[in-house]
Amino acid sequence: MLFKPTFWLKNVLAINEDFLKENDVHALVLDMDNTLSMHGNPRAEEGVSEWLDKMRELGIKMRVVSNNTNKRVAPLAAILGLEYTANGAKPLPFGVNRAVKAMGADKRGTLVIGDQIFTDVIAGNIAGVRTVLVEPFHLEKTWTFRLKRKLESVVFHRNYDDLEMK
Ligand SMILES: [Mg+2]
């Protein structure tokens, strides 16, 4: 099912050593906006930087694939010490495929992590990589964003007040 994430988690901070081991994960393809940082915010959310360090300690390979522009993605990726692809064109799978290759990872041991079904989850599913849908750190207030969320909640019965925790 193209729209269905493999896992639903509160946010990236919920991904820990146990979860990675249980699911045999060695590499992460990370969305940026609302997954590592609030949309447009030049800083990462609290705890994200420490979480990335923890992932590195565990030997997890990581790379950002964002649909946002280089201008947005480059500065934060630099702060966080992450390689990245900007203008990732998700839900097309090419950015994910490139990232897996660039990390020297294999698809079976990789997760695509993001906050949007219509971009992150579909891209991962088309690429044949398991996906994690996370709750955005902050819900955006723009009408296009709200419309997309509304659509997600109607079509996929996604409930933002009570996300299933795995
Ligand atoms: Mg996002």
Coordinates of N, CA and C and ligand atoms in Angstrom, one line a residue:
M1 N 0.9 -1.2 0.0 CA 0.0 0.0 0.0 C 0.9 1.3 0.0
L2 N 0.7 2.0 -1.0 CA 1.6 3.2 -1.3 C 1.6 4.2 -0.2
F3 N 0.4 4.4 0.5 CA 0.3 5.5 1.5 C 0.6 5.0 2.9
K4 N 0.9 3.8 3.1 CA 1.0 3.3 4.4 C 2.4 3.2 4.9
P5 N 2.6 3.9 6.1 CA 4.0 3.8 6.6 C 4.2 2.5 7.3
T6 N 5.4 2.1 7.4 CA 5.7 0.8 8.1 C 5.6 1.0 9.6
F7 N 6.0 2.2 10.1 CA 5.9 2.5 11.5 C 5.4 4.0 11.7
W8 N 4.6 4.2 12.8 CA 4.2 5.5 13.2 C 4.8 5.8 14.5
L9 N 5.6 6.9 14.6 CA 6.2 7.2 15.8 C 6.0 8.7 16.1
K10 N 6.1 9.0 17.4 CA 5.9 10.4 17.9 C 6.9 11.4 17.1
N11 N 8.1 11.1 17.2 CA 9.1 11.9 16.5 C 10.4 11.1 16.4
V12 N 11.4 11.7 15.8 CA 12.7 10.9 15.6 C 13.3 10.5 16.9
L13 N 13.1 11.3 17.9 CA 13.7 11.0 19.2 C 13.2 9.6 19.8
A14 N 12.1 9.1 19.2 CA 11.6 7.8 19.7 C 12.4 6.7 19.0
I15 N 13.2 7.0 18.1 CA 14.0 5.9 17.5 C 15.3 5.7 18.3
N16 N 15.3 4.6 18.9 CA 16.5 4.3 19.8 C 17.1 3.0 19.5
E17 N 18.1 2.6 20.2 CA 18.9 1.4 19.9 C 18.1 0.2 19.8
D18 N 17.1 0.0 20.7 CA 16.3 -1.2 20.7 C 15.5 -1.3 19.4
F19 N 14.9 -0.2 19.1 CA 14.1 -0.1 17.9 C 14.9 -0.5 16.6
L20 N 16.1 0.1 16.6 CA 17.0 -0.2 15.4 C 17.4 -1.6 15.3
K21 N 17.7 -2.2 16.5 CA 18.1 -3.6 16.5 C 17.0 -4.5 16.2
E22 N 15.9 -4.3 16.8 CA 14.7 -5.1 16.6 C 14.3 -5.2 15.1
N23 N 14.5 -4.0 14.4 CA 14.1 -3.9 13.0 C 15.3 -4.0 12.0
D24 N 16.4 -4.3 12.6 CA 17.6 -4.5 11.7 C 17.9 -3.3 10.8
V25 N 17.9 -2.1 11.4 CA 18.1 -0.9 10.7 C 19.6 -0.4 10.8
H26 N 20.2 0.0 9.7 CA 21.6 0.5 9.7 C 21.7 1.8 9.1
A27 N 20.7 2.3 8.5 CA 20.8 3.6 7.8 C 19.4 4.3 7.8
L28 N 19.5 5.7 7.8 CA 18.3 6.5 7.9 C 18.3 7.6 6.8
V29 N 17.2 7.7 6.1 CA 17.0 8.8 5.1 C 16.1 9.7 5.8
L30 N 16.6 10.9 6.2 CA 15.8 11.8 7.0 C 15.3 13.0 6.2
D31 N 14.0 13.2 6.4 CA 13.4 14.5 6.0 C 13.9 15.6 6.9
M32 N 13.8 16.8 6.5 CA 14.3 17.9 7.3 C 13.1 18.7 8.0
D33 N 12.3 19.4 7.2 CA 11.3 20.2 7.7 C 10.2 19.5 8.5
N34 N 10.0 19.8 9.7 CA 9.1 19.2 10.6 C 9.4 17.8 11.1
T35 N 10.6 17.4 10.6 CA 11.1 16.1 11.1 C 12.3 16.3 12.0
L36 N 13.2 17.1 11.6 CA 14.4 17.5 12.4 C 14.3 18.9 12.9
S37 N 13.4 19.7 12.3 CA 13.4 21.1 12.6 C 12.0 21.6 12.2
M38 N 11.5 22.7 12.9 CA 10.3 23.3 12.4 C 10.5 23.9 11.0
H39 N 9.5 23.9 10.2 CA 9.6 24.4 8.8 C 10.2 25.8 8.8
G40 N 11.3 25.9 8.1 CA 12.0 27.3 8.0 C 12.8 27.7 9.1
N41 N 12.8 26.9 10.2 CA 13.6 27.3 11.4 C 15.0 27.0 11.2
P42 N 16.0 27.9 11.3 CA 17.4 27.6 11.1 C 18.0 26.7 12.1
R43 N 17.3 26.4 13.2 CA 17.8 25.5 14.2 C 17.1 24.2 14.3
A44 N 17.7 23.2 14.7 CA 17.0 21.9 14.9 C 16.2 22.0 16.2
E45 N 15.2 21.1 16.3 CA 14.4 21.0 17.5 C 15.3 20.5 18.6
E46 N 14.9 20.8 19.8 CA 15.6 20.4 21.0 C 15.8 18.9 21.1
G47 N 17.0 18.5 21.3 CA 17.3 17.0 21.4 C 17.7 16.4 20.1
V48 N 17.5 17.0 19.0 CA 17.8 16.4 17.7 C 19.3 16.2 17.5
S49 N 20.0 17.2 17.9 CA 21.5 17.2 17.7 C 22.1 16.0 18.5
E50 N 21.6 15.9 19.8 CA 22.1 14.8 20.7 C 21.6 13.5 20.1
W51 N 20.4 13.4 19.6 CA 19.9 12.2 19.0 C 20.8 11.7 17.8
L52 N 21.2 12.7 17.0 CA 22.0 12.4 15.8 C 23.4 11.8 16.3
D53 N 23.9 12.4 17.4 CA 25.2 11.9 17.9 C 25.1 10.5 18.4
K54 N 23.9 10.2 19.0 CA 23.7 8.9 19.5 C 23.6 7.9 18.4
M55 N 22.9 8.3 17.3 CA 22.8 7.4 16.1 C 24.2 7.2 15.5
R56 N 25.0 8.2 15.5 CA 26.4 8.0 15.0 C 27.2 7.1 15.8
E57 N 27.0 7.2 17.1 CA 27.7 6.3 18.1 C 27.3 4.8 17.8
L58 N 26.1 4.7 17.4 CA 25.6 3.3 17.1 C 26.0 2.8 15.7
G59 N 26.6 3.7 15.0 CA 27.1 3.3 13.6 C 26.0 3.4 12.6
I60 N 25.0 4.2 12.9 CA 23.9 4.4 11.9 C 24.3 5.4 10.9
K61 N 24.2 5.1 9.6 CA 24.4 6.0 8.5 C 23.2 6.9 8.3
M62 N 23.4 8.1 8.0 CA 22.3 9.0 7.9 C 22.5 10.0 6.7
R63 N 21.4 10.4 6.1 CA 21.5 11.4 5.0 C 20.1 12.1 4.9
V64 N 20.2 13.4 4.7 CA 18.9 14.2 4.6 C 18.5 14.2 3.1
V65 N 17.2 13.9 2.9 CA 16.6 14.2 1.6 C 15.4 15.1 1.8
S66 N 15.6 16.3 1.4 CA 14.5 17.3 1.6 C 14.0 17.8 0.2
N67 N 12.7 18.1 0.2 CA 12.1 18.7 -1.0 C 12.4 20.2 -1.0
N68 N 12.9 20.8 0.1 CA 13.2 22.2 0.2 C 14.4 22.5 -0.6
T69 N 14.7 23.8 -0.7 CA 15.8 24.3 -1.6 C 17.1 24.2 -0.9
N70 N 18.2 24.2 -1.7 CA 19.5 24.2 -1.1 C 19.8 25.3 -0.1
K71 N 19.2 26.5 -0.4 CA 19.3 27.6 0.5 C 18.8 27.3 1.9
R72 N 17.7 26.6 2.0 CA 17.1 26.2 3.3 C 17.9 25.0 3.9
V73 N 18.2 24.1 3.1 CA 18.7 22.8 3.6 C 20.2 22.9 4.0
A74 N 21.0 23.5 3.2 CA 22.5 23.5 3.4 C 22.9 24.0 4.8
P75 N 22.4 25.2 5.3 CA 22.9 25.7 6.6 C 22.6 24.7 7.7
L76 N 21.4 24.2 7.8 CA 21.0 23.3 8.9 C 21.8 22.0 8.8
A77 N 21.9 21.5 7.6 CA 22.6 20.2 7.4 C 24.0 20.4 7.9
A78 N 24.6 21.6 7.6 CA 26.0 21.8 8.0 C 26.1 21.8 9.5
I79 N 25.2 22.5 10.2 CA 25.1 22.6 11.7 C 25.1 21.2 12.2
L80 N 24.2 20.4 11.6 CA 24.0 19.0 12.2 C 25.0 18.0 11.7
G81 N 25.9 18.4 10.7 CA 26.9 17.5 10.2 C 26.3 16.4 9.4
L82 N 25.3 16.7 8.6 CA 24.7 15.7 7.8 C 24.9 16.0 6.3
E83 N 25.2 15.0 5.5 CA 25.1 15.1 4.1 C 23.7 15.2 3.7
Y84 N 23.4 15.8 2.5 CA 22.0 16.0 2.2 C 21.8 16.0 0.7
T85 N 20.6 15.9 0.3 CA 20.1 16.2 -1.1 C 18.9 17.2 -0.9
A86 N 19.1 18.3 -1.5 CA 18.0 19.3 -1.6 C 17.2 19.1 -2.8
N87 N 16.0 19.8 -2.9 CA 15.1 19.6 -4.1 C 14.9 18.1 -4.4
G88 N 14.6 17.4 -3.3 CA 14.6 15.9 -3.4 C 13.4 15.3 -4.2
A89 N 12.4 16.2 -4.5 CA 11.3 15.8 -5.4 C 10.6 14.5 -4.9
K90 N 10.5 14.3 -3.6 CA 9.6 13.3 -3.1 C 8.2 13.7 -3.4
P91 N 7.3 12.9 -3.8 CA 7.3 11.4 -3.6 C 8.0 10.6 -4.7
L92 N 8.7 11.3 -5.6 CA 9.5 10.5 -6.6 C 10.6 9.8 -5.8
P93 N 11.0 8.6 -6.2 CA 11.9 7.8 -5.3 C 13.4 8.1 -5.6
F94 N 13.7 8.9 -6.5 CA 15.1 9.1 -6.9 C 16.0 9.6 -5.8
G95 N 15.5 10.5 -5.0 CA 16.3 11.1 -3.9 C 16.6 10.0 -2.9
V96 N 15.6 9.2 -2.6 CA 15.8 8.1 -1.6 C 16.8 7.1 -2.2
N97 N 16.6 6.7 -3.4 CA 17.6 5.8 -4.0 C 19.0 6.3 -4.0
R98 N 19.2 7.6 -4.4 CA 20.5 8.2 -4.4 C 21.1 8.2 -3.0
A99 N 20.3 8.5 -2.0 CA 20.8 8.6 -0.6 C 21.2 7.2 -0.1
V100 N 20.5 6.2 -0.4 CA 20.8 4.8 0.0 C 22.2 4.4 -0.6
K101 N 22.3 4.8 -1.9 CA 23.6 4.5 -2.6 C 24.7 5.3 -2.0
A102 N 24.5 6.6 -1.8 CA 25.5 7.5 -1.3 C 26.0 7.0 0.1
M103 N 25.1 6.4 0.9 CA 25.5 6.0 2.2 C 26.2 4.6 2.2
G104 N 26.1 4.0 1.0 CA 26.6 2.6 0.9 C 25.8 1.6 1.7
A105 N 24.5 2.0 1.8 CA 23.6 1.2 2.6 C 22.8 0.2 1.7
D106 N 22.1 -0.7 2.3 CA 21.2 -1.5 1.4 C 19.7 -1.2 1.9
K107 N 18.8 -1.3 0.9 CA 17.5 -0.9 1.2 C 16.8 -1.6 2.3
R108 N 17.1 -2.9 2.5 CA 16.5 -3.7 3.5 C 16.8 -3.2 4.9
G109 N 18.0 -2.5 5.1 CA 18.4 -2.1 6.4 C 18.2 -0.6 6.5
T110 N 17.4 0.0 5.7 CA 17.3 1.5 5.7 C 15.8 1.9 6.0
L111 N 15.6 3.0 6.7 CA 14.3 3.6 6.9 C 14.3 5.0 6.3
V112 N 13.1 5.3 5.7 CA 12.9 6.7 5.3 C 12.0 7.3 6.4
I113 N 12.4 8.4 6.9 CA 11.7 9.0 8.1 C 11.2 10.4 7.7
G114 N 9.9 10.7 7.9 CA 9.4 12.0 7.5 C 8.0 12.2 8.1
D115 N 7.5 13.4 8.0 CA 6.2 13.7 8.6 C 5.1 13.8 7.6
Q116 N 5.3 13.5 6.3 CA 4.2 13.6 5.4 C 4.0 12.3 4.6
I117 N 2.8 11.9 4.5 CA 2.4 10.7 3.8 C 2.7 11.0 2.3
F118 N 2.2 12.1 1.8 CA 2.2 12.4 0.4 C 3.6 12.6 -0.2
T119 N 4.6 12.8 0.6 CA 6.0 12.9 0.1 C 6.9 11.8 0.6
D120 N 7.1 11.9 1.9 CA 8.1 10.9 2.5 C 7.7 9.5 2.4
V121 N 6.5 9.2 2.8 CA 6.0 7.8 2.9 C 5.9 7.2 1.5
I122 N 5.3 7.9 0.6 CA 5.2 7.4 -0.8 C 6.5 7.2 -1.4
A123 N 7.4 8.2 -1.2 CA 8.8 8.1 -1.8 C 9.5 6.8 -1.3
G124 N 9.4 6.5 0.0 CA 10.0 5.3 0.5 C 9.4 4.1 0.0
N125 N 8.0 4.1 -0.1 CA 7.3 2.9 -0.5 C 7.6 2.6 -2.0
I126 N 7.7 3.6 -2.8 CA 8.0 3.4 -4.2 C 9.5 2.9 -4.4
A127 N 10.4 3.4 -3.5 CA 11.8 3.0 -3.6 C 12.0 1.6 -3.0
G128 N 11.0 1.1 -2.3 CA 11.1 -0.2 -1.6 C 11.9 -0.2 -0.4
V129 N 11.7 1.0 0.4 CA 12.4 1.1 1.7 C 11.3 1.3 2.7
R130 N 11.5 0.7 3.9 CA 10.5 0.9 5.0 C 10.5 2.3 5.4
T131 N 9.3 2.7 5.9 CA 9.1 4.1 6.2 C 8.7 4.3 7.7
V132 N 9.0 5.5 8.2 CA 8.5 5.9 9.5 C 7.8 7.2 9.4
L133 N 6.6 7.3 9.7 CA 5.8 8.5 9.7 C 5.9 9.1 11.1
V134 N 6.4 10.3 11.2 CA 6.5 11.0 12.5 C 5.5 12.1 12.6
E135 N 5.1 12.5 13.8 CA 4.3 13.6 14.0 C 5.1 14.9 13.9
P136 N 4.7 15.9 13.1 CA 5.5 17.1 13.0 C 5.7 17.7 14.4
F137 N 6.9 18.3 14.6 CA 7.2 18.9 15.9 C 6.2 20.0 16.2
H138 N 5.8 20.8 15.2 CA 4.8 21.8 15.3 C 4.0 21.8 14.1
L139 N 2.7 21.9 14.3 CA 1.8 21.9 13.1 C 1.8 23.3 12.5
E140 N 2.0 23.3 11.2 CA 2.1 24.6 10.5 C 0.7 25.2 10.4
K141 N 0.7 26.5 10.2 CA -0.6 27.2 10.2 C -1.1 27.6 8.9
T142 N -0.3 27.4 7.8 CA -0.7 27.8 6.5 C -1.9 27.0 6.0
W143 N -2.7 27.6 5.2 CA -3.9 26.9 4.7 C -3.6 25.7 3.9
T144 N -2.5 25.8 3.0 CA -2.2 24.6 2.2 C -1.8 23.4 3.1
F145 N -1.0 23.8 4.1 CA -0.5 22.7 5.0 C -1.7 22.1 5.7
R146 N -2.6 23.0 6.2 CA -3.8 22.4 6.9 C -4.7 21.6 6.0
L147 N -4.8 22.0 4.8 CA -5.6 21.3 3.8 C -5.0 19.9 3.6
K148 N -3.7 19.8 3.5 CA -3.0 18.5 3.3 C -3.2 17.6 4.5
R149 N -3.1 18.2 5.7 CA -3.3 17.4 6.9 C -4.7 16.9 7.0
K150 N -5.7 17.8 6.6 CA -7.1 17.4 6.7 C -7.3 16.2 5.7
L151 N -6.8 16.3 4.6 CA -6.9 15.3 3.6 C -6.3 14.0 4.1
E152 N -5.1 14.1 4.8 CA -4.5 12.9 5.3 C -5.4 12.3 6.4
S153 N -6.0 13.1 7.2 CA -6.8 12.6 8.3 C -8.1 12.0 7.8
V154 N -8.7 12.6 6.7 CA -9.9 12.0 6.2 C -9.6 10.7 5.5
V155 N -8.6 10.7 4.6 CA -8.3 9.6 3.7 C -7.7 8.4 4.5
F156 N -6.8 8.8 5.4 CA -6.0 7.7 6.1 C -6.4 7.6 7.6
H157 N -7.4 8.3 8.0 CA -7.9 8.3 9.4 C -6.7 8.6 10.3
R158 N -5.9 9.5 9.9 CA -4.7 9.9 10.7 C -5.2 10.9 11.8
N159 N -5.0 10.6 13.0 CA -5.4 11.4 14.1 C -4.3 12.0 14.8
Y160 N -4.2 13.3 14.8 CA -3.0 14.0 15.3 C -3.0 14.1 16.8
D161 N -4.2 13.9 17.4 CA -4.2 14.0 18.9 C -3.8 12.7 19.5
D162 N -3.9 11.6 18.8 CA -3.7 10.4 19.4 C -3.0 9.4 18.5
L163 N -1.7 9.7 18.2 CA -1.0 8.9 17.3 C -0.6 7.6 17.9
E164 N -0.7 6.6 17.2 CA -0.3 5.3 17.7 C 1.2 5.2 17.9
M165 N 1.6 4.8 19.1 CA 3.0 4.7 19.4 C 3.5 3.3 19.2
K166 N 4.6 3.1 18.5 CA 5.1 1.8 18.4 C 6.5 1.6 19.1
Ligands
MG1 MG 8.7 17.4 6.3

